[in-house]
Amino acid sequence: MNSSGLKFTFLMPLMVACLMAASASIFHNDFDITWGDGRGKIVNNREVLTLSLDKASGSGFQSKNEYLFGKIDMQLKLVPGNSAGTVTAYYLSSKGSTWDEIDFEFLGNLSGDPYILHTNVFSQGKGNREQQFYLWFDPTADFHTYSILWNPQRIIFSVDGTPIREFKNMESLGVPFPKNQPMRIYSSLWNADDWATRGGLVKTDWTQAPFTASYRNFNADACVWSNGASSCKSNTSPSSASTNRAWFSQEMDSAKQQRLQWVQKNYMIYNYCNDAKRFPQGLPPECNMS
């Protein structure tokens, strides 16, 4: 083998290692562990973040950046075994009394019983837009990708690339839509056995503690908000100088619509738009739109 071949043979593994490192999220660059007194940890060469819960405390983290529109991906592996009473929350939120919020919450359950994925959208401090789902896999056995696509027209919740919920901008009907308040990413693992599992009937079994959830492969293709300005040129169009932001005007094609319908037919277990008893004065206006 000539010298150039030897150099290539030596450099190739190094190049591959560098590419792999560049593609993995280095958590301390993007997030701060904000509470839990050591129960939140960044491990595995700073590529995995874990949150733990015991009887004394849970734990949580938040993003260093605020975002105003974007596509946010995170891989999670949820608390295994008897996770009843625990909640793993992963969400976007602004601050103040008229905050906006886009929620994934994972409600634990007894061993062998399915997790409940709880979603909600708050705009100007008003929520009450819950939809809940079972998942079509065991979310504790491996990592799965949970995504929020948020643009001025719609919010799409997805799991492993499959849309499970769409919340459209219906300001024309008087429905507030989150579009003016930058939001941080937050996550926490905490005890909610007063309501989380079967309405609070099943309590947390502390003999199973500590409970641990894991996170990896964070990605934000998003408009970062800093010092009162967006990294995109405006709040209504993406920066032409930035990378291609297809998500900014993205909507679901027919294949995605079919996947959404499949999930909602087979795995949705609660939809506020079907809960007439909860809204005796009439369902919210967005519920009347197909």
GROMACS .gro file of C-alpha atoms in nm:
model
  290
    1MET     CA    1   0.000   0.000   0.000
    2ASN     CA    2   0.139   0.343  -0.090
    3SER     CA    3   0.174   0.626   0.162
    4SER     CA    4  -0.143   0.803   0.048
    5GLY     CA    5  -0.337   0.480   0.097
    6LEU     CA    6  -0.195   0.442   0.447
    7LYS     CA    7  -0.295   0.798   0.532
    8PHE     CA    8  -0.650   0.738   0.406
    9THR     CA    9  -0.678   0.412   0.602
   10PHE     CA   10  -0.566   0.592   0.917
   11LEU     CA   11  -0.777   0.903   0.868
   12MET     CA   12  -1.104   0.736   0.766
   13PRO     CA   13  -1.204   0.610   1.116
   14LEU     CA   14  -1.111   0.949   1.258
   15MET     CA   15  -1.327   1.128   1.000
   16VAL     CA   16  -1.622   0.899   1.073
   17ALA     CA   17  -1.583   0.954   1.448
   18CYS     CA   18  -1.577   1.332   1.399
   19LEU     CA   19  -1.892   1.321   1.182
   20MET     CA   20  -2.073   1.110   1.441
   21ALA     CA   21  -1.975   1.352   1.717
   22ALA     CA   22  -2.093   1.647   1.509
   23SER     CA   23  -2.433   1.487   1.448
   24ALA     CA   24  -2.504   1.417   1.816
   25SER     CA   25  -2.642   1.684   2.044
   26ILE     CA   26  -2.399   1.799   2.312
   27PHE     CA   27  -2.654   1.869   2.583
   28HIS     CA   28  -2.465   2.125   2.788
   29ASN     CA   29  -2.451   2.349   2.478
   30ASP     CA   30  -2.829   2.365   2.454
   31PHE     CA   31  -2.971   2.306   2.803
   32ASP     CA   32  -2.932   2.391   3.170
   33ILE     CA   33  -3.041   2.151   3.443
   34THR     CA   34  -3.248   2.384   3.656
   35TRP     CA   35  -3.364   2.182   3.953
   36GLY     CA   36  -3.336   1.844   4.122
   37ASP     CA   37  -3.021   1.879   4.335
   38GLY     CA   38  -2.809   1.646   4.124
   39ARG     CA   39  -3.093   1.424   3.999
   40GLY     CA   40  -3.050   1.558   3.647
   41LYS     CA   41  -2.729   1.441   3.478
   42ILE     CA   42  -2.555   1.476   3.142
   43VAL     CA   43  -2.375   1.148   3.061
   44ASN     CA   44  -2.236   0.937   2.774
   45ASN     CA   45  -1.986   1.194   2.646
   46ARG     CA   46  -2.247   1.467   2.707
   47GLU     CA   47  -2.481   1.314   2.448
   48VAL     CA   48  -2.749   1.184   2.688
   49LEU     CA   49  -2.940   1.371   2.959
   50THR     CA   50  -3.117   1.181   3.235
   51LEU     CA   51  -3.377   1.303   3.484
   52SER     CA   52  -3.453   1.112   3.802
   53LEU     CA   53  -3.731   1.116   4.059
   54ASP     CA   54  -3.728   0.985   4.414
   55LYS     CA   55  -3.950   1.052   4.713
   56ALA     CA   56  -3.758   1.370   4.800
   57SER     CA   57  -3.762   1.540   4.460
   58GLY     CA   58  -3.792   1.521   4.086
   59SER     CA   59  -3.573   1.711   3.840
   60GLY     CA   60  -3.587   1.926   3.530
   61PHE     CA   61  -3.406   2.121   3.263
   62GLN     CA   62  -3.467   2.407   3.022
   63SER     CA   63  -3.318   2.528   2.696
   64LYS     CA   64  -3.064   2.807   2.691
   65ASN     CA   65  -3.239   2.954   2.385
   66GLU     CA   66  -3.588   3.089   2.333
   67TYR     CA   67  -3.760   3.011   2.004
   68LEU     CA   68  -4.033   3.178   1.800
   69PHE     CA   69  -4.138   2.909   1.549
   70GLY     CA   70  -3.940   2.601   1.458
   71LYS     CA   71  -3.923   2.226   1.432
   72ILE     CA   72  -3.808   2.073   1.759
   73ASP     CA   73  -3.705   1.706   1.784
   74MET     CA   74  -3.604   1.511   2.093
   75GLN     CA   75  -3.558   1.140   2.152
   76LEU     CA   76  -3.693   1.015   2.485
   77LYS     CA   77  -3.687   0.682   2.664
   78LEU     CA   78  -3.947   0.685   2.939
   79VAL     CA   79  -3.945   0.547   3.294
   80PRO     CA   80  -3.971   0.165   3.268
   81GLY     CA   81  -4.161  -0.079   3.485
   82ASN     CA   82  -4.412   0.046   3.739
   83SER     CA   83  -4.418   0.417   3.654
   84ALA     CA   84  -4.764   0.484   3.801
   85GLY     CA   85  -4.795   0.831   3.953
   86THR     CA   86  -4.504   0.977   3.758
   87VAL     CA   87  -4.522   1.238   3.483
   88THR     CA   88  -4.252   1.313   3.230
   89ALA     CA   89  -4.327   1.653   3.078
   90TYR     CA   90  -4.161   1.786   2.762
   91TYR     CA   91  -4.296   2.116   2.634
   92LEU     CA   92  -4.248   2.466   2.497
   93SER     CA   93  -4.362   2.758   2.713
   94SER     CA   94  -4.340   3.134   2.746
   95LYS     CA   95  -4.371   3.326   3.072
   96GLY     CA   96  -4.631   3.553   3.229
   97SER     CA   97  -5.002   3.536   3.307
   98THR     CA   98  -5.102   3.514   2.938
   99TRP     CA   99  -4.843   3.253   2.844
  100ASP     CA  100  -4.835   3.025   2.542
  101GLU     CA  101  -4.749   2.656   2.576
  102ILE     CA  102  -4.726   2.343   2.360
  103ASP     CA  103  -4.727   2.024   2.569
  104PHE     CA  104  -4.623   1.664   2.556
  105GLU     CA  105  -4.683   1.491   2.891
  106PHE     CA  106  -4.628   1.120   2.948
  107LEU     CA  107  -4.846   0.978   3.225
  108GLY     CA  108  -4.695   0.670   3.388
  109ASN     CA  109  -4.881   0.349   3.461
  110LEU     CA  110  -4.860   0.010   3.631
  111SER     CA  111  -4.624  -0.243   3.475
  112GLY     CA  112  -4.779  -0.386   3.161
  113ASP     CA  113  -5.036  -0.108   3.126
  114PRO     CA  114  -4.978   0.155   2.856
  115TYR     CA  115  -4.845   0.503   2.906
  116ILE     CA  116  -5.084   0.784   2.820
  117LEU     CA  117  -4.945   1.060   2.598
  118HIS     CA  118  -5.122   1.381   2.697
  119THR     CA  119  -5.108   1.685   2.465
  120ASN     CA  120  -5.233   2.039   2.513
  121VAL     CA  121  -5.202   2.383   2.354
  122PHE     CA  122  -5.222   2.704   2.557
  123SER     CA  123  -5.259   3.043   2.392
  124GLN     CA  124  -5.274   3.368   2.590
  125GLY     CA  125  -5.302   3.171   2.912
  126LYS     CA  126  -5.594   2.955   2.802
  127GLY     CA  127  -5.561   2.579   2.759
  128ASN     CA  128  -5.835   2.316   2.797
  129ARG     CA  129  -5.741   2.168   2.459
  130GLU     CA  130  -5.637   1.822   2.573
  131GLN     CA  131  -5.601   1.523   2.346
  132GLN     CA  132  -5.468   1.194   2.484
  133PHE     CA  133  -5.326   0.889   2.311
  134TYR     CA  134  -5.189   0.543   2.369
  135LEU     CA  135  -4.873   0.467   2.176
  136TRP     CA  136  -4.829   0.182   1.928
  137PHE     CA  137  -4.500   0.071   2.086
  138ASP     CA  138  -4.336   0.041   2.428
  139PRO     CA  139  -4.188   0.388   2.494
  140THR     CA  140  -3.968   0.250   2.774
  141ALA     CA  141  -3.782  -0.013   2.569
  142ASP     CA  142  -3.591   0.226   2.345
  143PHE     CA  143  -3.560   0.589   2.240
  144HIS     CA  144  -3.832   0.738   2.020
  145THR     CA  145  -3.850   1.081   1.855
  146TYR     CA  146  -4.113   1.330   1.973
  147SER     CA  147  -4.143   1.639   1.754
  148ILE     CA  148  -4.321   1.973   1.758
  149LEU     CA  149  -4.354   2.165   1.432
  150TRP     CA  150  -4.466   2.519   1.507
  151ASN     CA  151  -4.516   2.774   1.232
  152PRO     CA  152  -4.754   3.067   1.189
  153GLN     CA  153  -5.023   2.845   1.033
  154ARG     CA  154  -5.022   2.532   1.248
  155ILE     CA  155  -4.875   2.320   1.527
  156ILE     CA  156  -4.813   1.953   1.447
  157PHE     CA  157  -4.727   1.697   1.716
  158SER     CA  158  -4.544   1.392   1.577
  159VAL     CA  159  -4.405   1.066   1.711
  160ASP     CA  160  -4.129   0.898   1.508
  161GLY     CA  161  -4.235   1.112   1.213
  162THR     CA  162  -4.603   1.013   1.238
  163PRO     CA  163  -4.834   1.309   1.308
  164ILE     CA  164  -5.071   1.252   1.597
  165ARG     CA  165  -5.228   1.597   1.630
  166GLU     CA  166  -5.263   1.921   1.435
  167PHE     CA  167  -5.373   2.251   1.586
  168LYS     CA  168  -5.438   2.505   1.311
  169ASN     CA  169  -5.429   2.882   1.332
  170MET     CA  170  -5.797   2.978   1.349
  171GLU     CA  171  -5.766   3.339   1.459
  172SER     CA  172  -6.031   3.417   1.197
  173LEU     CA  173  -6.275   3.237   1.432
  174GLY     CA  174  -6.150   3.428   1.735
  175VAL     CA  175  -5.928   3.143   1.857
  176PRO     CA  176  -5.594   3.275   1.988
  177PHE     CA  177  -5.286   3.113   1.835
  178PRO     CA  178  -4.933   3.112   1.978
  179LYS     CA  179  -4.737   3.337   1.743
  180ASN     CA  180  -4.601   3.638   1.932
  181GLN     CA  181  -4.433   3.502   2.245
  182PRO     CA  182  -4.095   3.326   2.224
  183MET     CA  183  -4.084   3.000   2.417
  184ARG     CA  184  -3.817   2.790   2.585
  185ILE     CA  185  -3.807   2.412   2.587
  186TYR     CA  186  -3.866   2.261   2.931
  187SER     CA  187  -3.871   1.908   3.061
  188SER     CA  188  -3.929   1.760   3.404
  189LEU     CA  189  -3.989   1.430   3.579
  190TRP     CA  190  -4.211   1.467   3.882
  191ASN     CA  191  -4.460   1.297   4.112
  192ALA     CA  192  -4.825   1.360   4.026
  193ASP     CA  193  -4.992   1.063   4.192
  194ASP     CA  194  -5.282   1.284   4.299
  195TRP     CA  195  -5.408   1.275   3.938
  196ALA     CA  196  -5.174   1.114   3.684
  197THR     CA  197  -5.276   0.746   3.693
  198ARG     CA  198  -5.646   0.655   3.689
  199GLY     CA  199  -5.733   0.997   3.825
  200GLY     CA  200  -5.512   0.952   4.128
  201LEU     CA  201  -5.639   0.611   4.233
  202VAL     CA  202  -5.300   0.448   4.172
  203LYS     CA  203  -5.019   0.594   4.383
  204THR     CA  204  -4.646   0.604   4.322
  205ASP     CA  205  -4.464   0.296   4.450
  206TRP     CA  206  -4.154   0.451   4.604
  207THR     CA  207  -3.991   0.110   4.649
  208GLN     CA  208  -3.929   0.130   4.272
  209ALA     CA  209  -3.743   0.463   4.299
  210PRO     CA  210  -3.537   0.620   4.161
  211PHE     CA  211  -3.739   0.657   3.842
  212THR     CA  212  -3.533   0.770   3.542
  213ALA     CA  213  -3.615   0.910   3.196
  214SER     CA  214  -3.347   0.963   2.929
  215TYR     CA  215  -3.308   1.214   2.645
  216ARG     CA  216  -3.081   1.229   2.341
  217ASN     CA  217  -3.045   1.362   1.984
  218PHE     CA  218  -3.202   1.703   2.040
  219ASN     CA  219  -3.240   1.907   1.724
  220ALA     CA  220  -3.391   2.252   1.676
  221ASP     CA  221  -3.434   2.387   1.323
  222ALA     CA  222  -3.585   2.705   1.455
  223CYS     CA  223  -3.588   3.081   1.480
  224VAL     CA  224  -3.389   3.175   1.790
  225TRP     CA  225  -3.514   3.479   1.982
  226SER     CA  226  -3.243   3.692   2.138
  227ASN     CA  227  -3.234   4.054   2.260
  228GLY     CA  228  -3.581   4.121   2.122
  229ALA     CA  229  -3.510   3.994   1.772
  230SER     CA  230  -3.548   3.670   1.578
  231SER     CA  231  -3.267   3.493   1.395
  232CYS     CA  232  -3.519   3.476   1.110
  233LYS     CA  233  -3.575   3.806   0.933
  234SER     CA  234  -3.929   3.850   1.061
  235ASN     CA  235  -4.204   3.664   1.241
  236THR     CA  236  -4.385   3.602   0.914
  237SER     CA  237  -4.112   3.477   0.681
  238PRO     CA  238  -3.794   3.277   0.729
  239SER     CA  239  -3.456   3.431   0.668
  240SER     CA  240  -3.341   3.399   0.309
  241ALA     CA  241  -2.987   3.393   0.442
  242SER     CA  242  -3.057   3.093   0.662
  243THR     CA  243  -3.073   2.730   0.565
  244ASN     CA  244  -3.388   2.615   0.389
  245ARG     CA  245  -3.665   2.628   0.648
  246ALA     CA  246  -3.927   2.408   0.484
  247TRP     CA  247  -4.105   2.376   0.817
  248PHE     CA  248  -4.200   2.746   0.815
  249SER     CA  249  -4.475   2.689   0.559
  250GLN     CA  250  -4.508   2.312   0.600
  251GLU     CA  251  -4.846   2.145   0.602
  252MET     CA  252  -4.945   1.781   0.592
  253ASP     CA  253  -4.964   1.606   0.258
  254SER     CA  254  -5.223   1.335   0.191
  255ALA     CA  255  -4.996   1.058   0.323
  256LYS     CA  256  -4.942   1.243   0.652
  257GLN     CA  257  -5.316   1.315   0.676
  258GLN     CA  258  -5.384   0.942   0.641
  259ARG     CA  259  -5.131   0.862   0.914
  260LEU     CA  260  -5.290   1.123   1.140
  261GLN     CA  261  -5.633   0.972   1.083
  262TRP     CA  262  -5.495   0.623   1.155
  263VAL     CA  263  -5.353   0.739   1.490
  264GLN     CA  264  -5.666   0.928   1.589
  265LYS     CA  265  -5.893   0.636   1.495
  266ASN     CA  266  -5.690   0.365   1.669
  267TYR     CA  267  -5.497   0.531   1.953
  268MET     CA  268  -5.674   0.850   2.062
  269ILE     CA  269  -5.845   0.795   2.396
  270TYR     CA  270  -5.961   1.150   2.476
  271ASN     CA  271  -6.046   1.452   2.263
  272TYR     CA  272  -6.178   1.770   2.423
  273CYS     CA  273  -6.376   1.836   2.106
  274ASN     CA  274  -6.587   1.526   2.179
  275ASP     CA  275  -6.653   1.616   2.544
  276ALA     CA  276  -6.985   1.800   2.522
  277LYS     CA  277  -7.049   1.759   2.896
  278ARG     CA  278  -6.739   1.961   2.969
  279PHE     CA  279  -6.858   2.252   2.754
  280PRO     CA  280  -7.229   2.299   2.832
  281GLN     CA  281  -7.228   2.638   2.657
  282GLY     CA  282  -7.105   2.474   2.337
  283LEU     CA  283  -6.782   2.325   2.210
  284PRO     CA  284  -6.488   2.560   2.143
  285PRO     CA  285  -6.511   2.713   1.794
  286GLU     CA  286  -6.212   2.522   1.656
  287CYS     CA  287  -6.398   2.197   1.728
  288ASN     CA  288  -6.660   2.282   1.467
  289MET     CA  289  -6.400   2.288   1.189
  290SER     CA  290  -6.327   1.965   1.006
   0.00000   0.00000   0.00000
